[in-house]
Amino acid sequence: MSAYDVLARAVLALAPAGTLLGEIPDETPLPWRSMRVSVPGVSERSEASPPQAFVVRVSLLISAATDTGALRLAGEATDALEGRRPEVPGWLCGPLLSRGSSQPYTTNVTVQAANKRLVSVPMSFEFAAARLPEE
C-alpha cells in the first residue's frame, strides 16, 4: 500500500462518524463531511532513497443546512482530530494540528428538502509522518 493509502485511512479512522474520504455521492443525506488527505512531497530521504518523512495535509469540508449545524459539526471534527496521532504500523506520526478554518459560507448548492442554500466550513490540519526503518 502507498504512503497515501495508509496515512489517509489512519486519519479517516479518527474522524467523526459519517466522514467520507473524497467526493460525497449525490444521494448522501446531509450533513456532509468530506475529507481529503495529501502527501505533497518528500521532506527527507534515506541513503537508500525511498521516501522517509512527509508533512501530511488534511482538508475537511463540513456542509450542513444551517450555519449553526455547520459550526457544531466543525467543533466535533476539531474535538476528534486536534492533537490526535494517527496510528499506522511501520510509521511514527505526529499529532494532527489545526491550520485554520473559515467562517461558514453559503454555497451555490441548494438543499432541496429545506429550500435553502448549503452552508459549508472548510477546515485544515497537518501532521508529520515518518516511515520507521524495517528491522
mmCIF file with all atom_site columns, C-alpha atoms in Angstrom:
data_model
loop_
_atom_site.group_PDB
_atom_site.id
_atom_site.type_symbol
_atom_site.label_atom_id
_atom_site.label_alt_id
_atom_site.label_comp_id
_atom_site.label_asym_id
_atom_site.label_entity_id
_atom_site.label_seq_id
_atom_site.pdbx_PDB_ins_code
_atom_site.Cartn_x
_atom_site.Cartn_y
_atom_site.Cartn_z
_atom_site.occupancy
_atom_site.B_iso_or_equiv
_atom_site.pdbx_formal_charge
_atom_site.auth_seq_id
_atom_site.auth_comp_id
_atom_site.auth_asym_id
_atom_site.auth_atom_id
_atom_site.pdbx_PDB_model_num
ATOM 1   C CA . MET A 1 1   ? 0.000   0.000  0.000  1.00 0.00 ? 1   MET A CA 1
ATOM 2   C CA . SER A 1 2   ? 1.159   3.524  -0.721 1.00 0.00 ? 2   SER A CA 1
ATOM 3   C CA . ALA A 1 3   ? 2.005   6.097  1.942  1.00 0.00 ? 3   ALA A CA 1
ATOM 4   C CA . TYR A 1 4   ? -1.124  7.980  0.890  1.00 0.00 ? 4   TYR A CA 1
ATOM 5   C CA . ASP A 1 5   ? -3.374  4.935  1.373  1.00 0.00 ? 5   ASP A CA 1
ATOM 6   C CA . VAL A 1 6   ? -2.177  4.000  4.848  1.00 0.00 ? 6   VAL A CA 1
ATOM 7   C CA . LEU A 1 7   ? -1.976  7.571  6.154  1.00 0.00 ? 7   LEU A CA 1
ATOM 8   C CA . ALA A 1 8   ? -5.372  8.602  4.725  1.00 0.00 ? 8   ALA A CA 1
ATOM 9   C CA . ARG A 1 9   ? -7.085  5.563  6.257  1.00 0.00 ? 9   ARG A CA 1
ATOM 10  C CA . ALA A 1 10  ? -5.486  6.243  9.635  1.00 0.00 ? 10  ALA A CA 1
ATOM 11  C CA . VAL A 1 11  ? -6.732  9.852  9.675  1.00 0.00 ? 11  VAL A CA 1
ATOM 12  C CA . LEU A 1 12  ? -10.192 8.822  8.491  1.00 0.00 ? 12  LEU A CA 1
ATOM 13  C CA . ALA A 1 13  ? -10.373 6.360  11.408 1.00 0.00 ? 13  ALA A CA 1
ATOM 14  C CA . LEU A 1 14  ? -10.022 9.317  13.821 1.00 0.00 ? 14  LEU A CA 1
ATOM 15  C CA . ALA A 1 15  ? -12.649 11.491 12.107 1.00 0.00 ? 15  ALA A CA 1
ATOM 16  C CA . PRO A 1 16  ? -16.260 11.734 13.288 1.00 0.00 ? 16  PRO A CA 1
ATOM 17  C CA . ALA A 1 17  ? -18.673 9.049  12.079 1.00 0.00 ? 17  ALA A CA 1
ATOM 18  C CA . GLY A 1 18  ? -20.045 9.821  8.644  1.00 0.00 ? 18  GLY A CA 1
ATOM 19  C CA . THR A 1 19  ? -16.840 11.392 7.312  1.00 0.00 ? 19  THR A CA 1
ATOM 20  C CA . LEU A 1 20  ? -16.042 10.228 3.783  1.00 0.00 ? 20  LEU A CA 1
ATOM 21  C CA . LEU A 1 21  ? -12.704 10.295 2.014  1.00 0.00 ? 21  LEU A CA 1
ATOM 22  C CA . GLY A 1 22  ? -13.015 12.238 -1.243 1.00 0.00 ? 22  GLY A CA 1
ATOM 23  C CA . GLU A 1 23  ? -16.208 13.188 -3.053 1.00 0.00 ? 23  GLU A CA 1
ATOM 24  C CA . ILE A 1 24  ? -19.633 12.915 -1.430 1.00 0.00 ? 24  ILE A CA 1
ATOM 25  C CA . PRO A 1 25  ? -22.036 10.781 -3.510 1.00 0.00 ? 25  PRO A CA 1
ATOM 26  C CA . ASP A 1 26  ? -25.127 12.677 -4.721 1.00 0.00 ? 26  ASP A CA 1
ATOM 27  C CA . GLU A 1 27  ? -27.588 10.568 -2.725 1.00 0.00 ? 27  GLU A CA 1
ATOM 28  C CA . THR A 1 28  ? -25.848 11.103 0.626  1.00 0.00 ? 28  THR A CA 1
ATOM 29  C CA . PRO A 1 29  ? -28.132 12.929 3.100  1.00 0.00 ? 29  PRO A CA 1
ATOM 30  C CA . LEU A 1 30  ? -26.917 15.996 4.988  1.00 0.00 ? 30  LEU A CA 1
ATOM 31  C CA . PRO A 1 31  ? -24.769 16.746 6.879  1.00 0.00 ? 31  PRO A CA 1
ATOM 32  C CA . TRP A 1 32  ? -21.698 16.084 4.749  1.00 0.00 ? 32  TRP A CA 1
ATOM 33  C CA . ARG A 1 33  ? -18.137 15.624 5.959  1.00 0.00 ? 33  ARG A CA 1
ATOM 34  C CA . SER A 1 34  ? -15.709 15.328 3.061  1.00 0.00 ? 34  SER A CA 1
ATOM 35  C CA . MET A 1 35  ? -12.030 14.689 3.818  1.00 0.00 ? 35  MET A CA 1
ATOM 36  C CA . ARG A 1 36  ? -9.047  14.959 1.512  1.00 0.00 ? 36  ARG A CA 1
ATOM 37  C CA . VAL A 1 37  ? -5.563  13.877 2.510  1.00 0.00 ? 37  VAL A CA 1
ATOM 38  C CA . SER A 1 38  ? -2.449  14.858 0.590  1.00 0.00 ? 38  SER A CA 1
ATOM 39  C CA . VAL A 1 39  ? 1.139   13.785 0.937  1.00 0.00 ? 39  VAL A CA 1
ATOM 40  C CA . PRO A 1 40  ? 2.557   16.549 -1.263 1.00 0.00 ? 40  PRO A CA 1
ATOM 41  C CA . GLY A 1 41  ? 6.243   15.863 -1.163 1.00 0.00 ? 41  GLY A CA 1
ATOM 42  C CA . VAL A 1 42  ? 9.093   14.117 0.485  1.00 0.00 ? 42  VAL A CA 1
ATOM 43  C CA . SER A 1 43  ? 10.728  16.040 3.312  1.00 0.00 ? 43  SER A CA 1
ATOM 44  C CA . GLU A 1 44  ? 13.531  13.598 3.982  1.00 0.00 ? 44  GLU A CA 1
ATOM 45  C CA . ARG A 1 45  ? 15.082  10.697 2.097  1.00 0.00 ? 45  ARG A CA 1
ATOM 46  C CA . SER A 1 46  ? 17.344  7.960  3.351  1.00 0.00 ? 46  SER A CA 1
ATOM 47  C CA . GLU A 1 47  ? 20.562  6.867  1.664  1.00 0.00 ? 47  GLU A CA 1
ATOM 48  C CA . ALA A 1 48  ? 18.559  4.036  0.071  1.00 0.00 ? 48  ALA A CA 1
ATOM 49  C CA . SER A 1 49  ? 16.314  6.731  -1.453 1.00 0.00 ? 49  SER A CA 1
ATOM 50  C CA . PRO A 1 50  ? 12.809  5.581  -0.503 1.00 0.00 ? 50  PRO A CA 1
ATOM 51  C CA . PRO A 1 51  ? 10.746  8.416  0.991  1.00 0.00 ? 51  PRO A CA 1
ATOM 52  C CA . GLN A 1 52  ? 11.094  8.527  4.758  1.00 0.00 ? 52  GLN A CA 1
ATOM 53  C CA . ALA A 1 53  ? 9.249   11.578 6.121  1.00 0.00 ? 53  ALA A CA 1
ATOM 54  C CA . PHE A 1 54  ? 6.277   13.624 4.999  1.00 0.00 ? 54  PHE A CA 1
ATOM 55  C CA . VAL A 1 55  ? 4.161   16.567 6.064  1.00 0.00 ? 55  VAL A CA 1
ATOM 56  C CA . VAL A 1 56  ? 0.640   15.268 5.553  1.00 0.00 ? 56  VAL A CA 1
ATOM 57  C CA . ARG A 1 57  ? -2.098  17.811 4.872  1.00 0.00 ? 57  ARG A CA 1
ATOM 58  C CA . VAL A 1 58  ? -5.729  17.090 5.709  1.00 0.00 ? 58  VAL A CA 1
ATOM 59  C CA . SER A 1 59  ? -8.613  19.165 4.347  1.00 0.00 ? 59  SER A CA 1
ATOM 60  C CA . LEU A 1 60  ? -12.090 18.679 5.716  1.00 0.00 ? 60  LEU A CA 1
ATOM 61  C CA . LEU A 1 61  ? -15.187 20.312 4.258  1.00 0.00 ? 61  LEU A CA 1
ATOM 62  C CA . ILE A 1 62  ? -18.202 20.325 6.567  1.00 0.00 ? 62  ILE A CA 1
ATOM 63  C CA . SER A 1 63  ? -21.565 21.059 4.927  1.00 0.00 ? 63  SER A CA 1
ATOM 64  C CA . ALA A 1 64  ? -24.986 21.405 6.543  1.00 0.00 ? 64  ALA A CA 1
ATOM 65  C CA . ALA A 1 65  ? -28.303 23.180 6.024  1.00 0.00 ? 65  ALA A CA 1
ATOM 66  C CA . THR A 1 66  ? -27.574 25.957 8.568  1.00 0.00 ? 66  THR A CA 1
ATOM 67  C CA . ASP A 1 67  ? -24.675 27.988 9.976  1.00 0.00 ? 67  ASP A CA 1
ATOM 68  C CA . THR A 1 68  ? -25.319 26.534 13.417 1.00 0.00 ? 68  THR A CA 1
ATOM 69  C CA . GLY A 1 69  ? -25.278 22.977 12.108 1.00 0.00 ? 69  GLY A CA 1
ATOM 70  C CA . ALA A 1 70  ? -22.066 23.508 10.162 1.00 0.00 ? 70  ALA A CA 1
ATOM 71  C CA . LEU A 1 71  ? -20.327 25.126 13.155 1.00 0.00 ? 71  LEU A CA 1
ATOM 72  C CA . ARG A 1 72  ? -21.456 22.337 15.506 1.00 0.00 ? 72  ARG A CA 1
ATOM 73  C CA . LEU A 1 73  ? -20.059 19.708 13.136 1.00 0.00 ? 73  LEU A CA 1
ATOM 74  C CA . ALA A 1 74  ? -16.826 21.682 12.722 1.00 0.00 ? 74  ALA A CA 1
ATOM 75  C CA . GLY A 1 75  ? -16.463 21.705 16.511 1.00 0.00 ? 75  GLY A CA 1
ATOM 76  C CA . GLU A 1 76  ? -16.993 17.937 16.625 1.00 0.00 ? 76  GLU A CA 1
ATOM 77  C CA . ALA A 1 77  ? -14.346 17.465 13.934 1.00 0.00 ? 77  ALA A CA 1
ATOM 78  C CA . THR A 1 78  ? -11.860 19.649 15.821 1.00 0.00 ? 78  THR A CA 1
ATOM 79  C CA . ASP A 1 79  ? -12.509 17.686 19.021 1.00 0.00 ? 79  ASP A CA 1
ATOM 80  C CA . ALA A 1 80  ? -11.998 14.391 17.169 1.00 0.00 ? 80  ALA A CA 1
ATOM 81  C CA . LEU A 1 81  ? -8.821  15.353 15.290 1.00 0.00 ? 81  LEU A CA 1
ATOM 82  C CA . GLU A 1 82  ? -6.860  18.128 17.041 1.00 0.00 ? 82  GLU A CA 1
ATOM 83  C CA . GLY A 1 83  ? -3.842  16.716 18.869 1.00 0.00 ? 83  GLY A CA 1
ATOM 84  C CA . ARG A 1 84  ? -4.626  13.083 17.984 1.00 0.00 ? 84  ARG A CA 1
ATOM 85  C CA . ARG A 1 85  ? -1.920  10.909 16.452 1.00 0.00 ? 85  ARG A CA 1
ATOM 86  C CA . PRO A 1 86  ? -2.837  8.645  13.540 1.00 0.00 ? 86  PRO A CA 1
ATOM 87  C CA . GLU A 1 87  ? -1.716  5.075  14.216 1.00 0.00 ? 87  GLU A CA 1
ATOM 88  C CA . VAL A 1 88  ? -0.094  3.285  11.295 1.00 0.00 ? 88  VAL A CA 1
ATOM 89  C CA . PRO A 1 89  ? 2.072   0.163  11.630 1.00 0.00 ? 89  PRO A CA 1
ATOM 90  C CA . GLY A 1 90  ? 5.595   0.956  10.459 1.00 0.00 ? 90  GLY A CA 1
ATOM 91  C CA . TRP A 1 91  ? 5.105   4.728  10.806 1.00 0.00 ? 91  TRP A CA 1
ATOM 92  C CA . LEU A 1 92  ? 5.659   7.308  13.521 1.00 0.00 ? 92  LEU A CA 1
ATOM 93  C CA . CYS A 1 93  ? 3.028   10.048 13.248 1.00 0.00 ? 93  CYS A CA 1
ATOM 94  C CA . GLY A 1 94  ? 2.971   13.394 14.991 1.00 0.00 ? 94  GLY A CA 1
ATOM 95  C CA . PRO A 1 95  ? -0.234  14.954 16.308 1.00 0.00 ? 95  PRO A CA 1
ATOM 96  C CA . LEU A 1 96  ? -2.791  16.440 13.943 1.00 0.00 ? 96  LEU A CA 1
ATOM 97  C CA . LEU A 1 97  ? -2.575  20.218 14.265 1.00 0.00 ? 97  LEU A CA 1
ATOM 98  C CA . SER A 1 98  ? -5.273  22.601 13.119 1.00 0.00 ? 98  SER A CA 1
ATOM 99  C CA . ARG A 1 99  ? -4.090  25.004 10.448 1.00 0.00 ? 99  ARG A CA 1
ATOM 100 C CA . GLY A 1 100 ? -7.276  27.002 10.480 1.00 0.00 ? 100 GLY A CA 1
ATOM 101 C CA . SER A 1 101 ? -10.797 27.147 9.211  1.00 0.00 ? 101 SER A CA 1
ATOM 102 C CA . SER A 1 102 ? -13.021 29.843 7.838  1.00 0.00 ? 102 SER A CA 1
ATOM 103 C CA . GLN A 1 103 ? -16.353 31.174 8.940  1.00 0.00 ? 103 GLN A CA 1
ATOM 104 C CA . PRO A 1 104 ? -19.342 29.334 7.461  1.00 0.00 ? 104 PRO A CA 1
ATOM 105 C CA . TYR A 1 105 ? -20.161 30.437 3.945  1.00 0.00 ? 105 TYR A CA 1
ATOM 106 C CA . THR A 1 106 ? -23.231 29.905 1.808  1.00 0.00 ? 106 THR A CA 1
ATOM 107 C CA . THR A 1 107 ? -22.561 27.836 -1.308 1.00 0.00 ? 107 THR A CA 1
ATOM 108 C CA . ASN A 1 108 ? -24.322 27.824 -4.670 1.00 0.00 ? 108 ASN A CA 1
ATOM 109 C CA . VAL A 1 109 ? -25.806 24.387 -3.919 1.00 0.00 ? 109 VAL A CA 1
ATOM 110 C CA . THR A 1 110 ? -29.457 24.377 -2.841 1.00 0.00 ? 110 THR A CA 1
ATOM 111 C CA . VAL A 1 111 ? -30.712 21.905 -0.243 1.00 0.00 ? 111 VAL A CA 1
ATOM 112 C CA . GLN A 1 112 ? -33.969 20.816 -1.862 1.00 0.00 ? 112 GLN A CA 1
ATOM 113 C CA . ALA A 1 113 ? -35.608 19.449 1.307  1.00 0.00 ? 113 ALA A CA 1
ATOM 114 C CA . ALA A 1 114 ? -35.112 22.752 3.143  1.00 0.00 ? 114 ALA A CA 1
ATOM 115 C CA . ASN A 1 115 ? -35.278 25.005 0.052  1.00 0.00 ? 115 ASN A CA 1
ATOM 116 C CA . LYS A 1 116 ? -32.164 26.879 1.168  1.00 0.00 ? 116 LYS A CA 1
ATOM 117 C CA . ARG A 1 117 ? -28.525 27.105 0.212  1.00 0.00 ? 117 ARG A CA 1
ATOM 118 C CA . LEU A 1 118 ? -25.956 24.732 1.636  1.00 0.00 ? 118 LEU A CA 1
ATOM 119 C CA . VAL A 1 119 ? -23.630 26.161 4.320  1.00 0.00 ? 119 VAL A CA 1
ATOM 120 C CA . SER A 1 120 ? -20.011 24.944 4.396  1.00 0.00 ? 120 SER A CA 1
ATOM 121 C CA . VAL A 1 121 ? -16.989 25.318 6.666  1.00 0.00 ? 121 VAL A CA 1
ATOM 122 C CA . PRO A 1 122 ? -13.556 24.344 5.292  1.00 0.00 ? 122 PRO A CA 1
ATOM 123 C CA . MET A 1 123 ? -11.032 23.099 7.844  1.00 0.00 ? 123 MET A CA 1
ATOM 124 C CA . SER A 1 124 ? -7.359  22.276 7.543  1.00 0.00 ? 124 SER A CA 1
ATOM 125 C CA . PHE A 1 125 ? -4.982  20.121 9.592  1.00 0.00 ? 125 PHE A CA 1
ATOM 126 C CA . GLU A 1 126 ? -1.490  18.731 9.127  1.00 0.00 ? 126 GLU A CA 1
ATOM 127 C CA . PHE A 1 127 ? 0.874   16.291 10.789 1.00 0.00 ? 127 PHE A CA 1
ATOM 128 C CA . ALA A 1 128 ? 4.338   14.855 10.281 1.00 0.00 ? 128 ALA A CA 1
ATOM 129 C CA . ALA A 1 129 ? 4.720   11.186 9.409  1.00 0.00 ? 129 ALA A CA 1
ATOM 130 C CA . ALA A 1 130 ? 7.972   9.235  9.280  1.00 0.00 ? 130 ALA A CA 1
ATOM 131 C CA . ARG A 1 131 ? 8.400   5.703  7.987  1.00 0.00 ? 131 ARG A CA 1
ATOM 132 C CA . LEU A 1 132 ? 10.224  3.573  10.554 1.00 0.00 ? 132 LEU A CA 1
ATOM 133 C CA . PRO A 1 133 ? 13.187  1.523  9.358  1.00 0.00 ? 133 PRO A CA 1
ATOM 134 C CA . GLU A 1 134 ? 12.463  -2.141 8.792  1.00 0.00 ? 134 GLU A CA 1
ATOM 135 C CA . GLU A 1 135 ? 14.113  -4.431 11.279 1.00 0.00 ? 135 GLU A CA 1
#
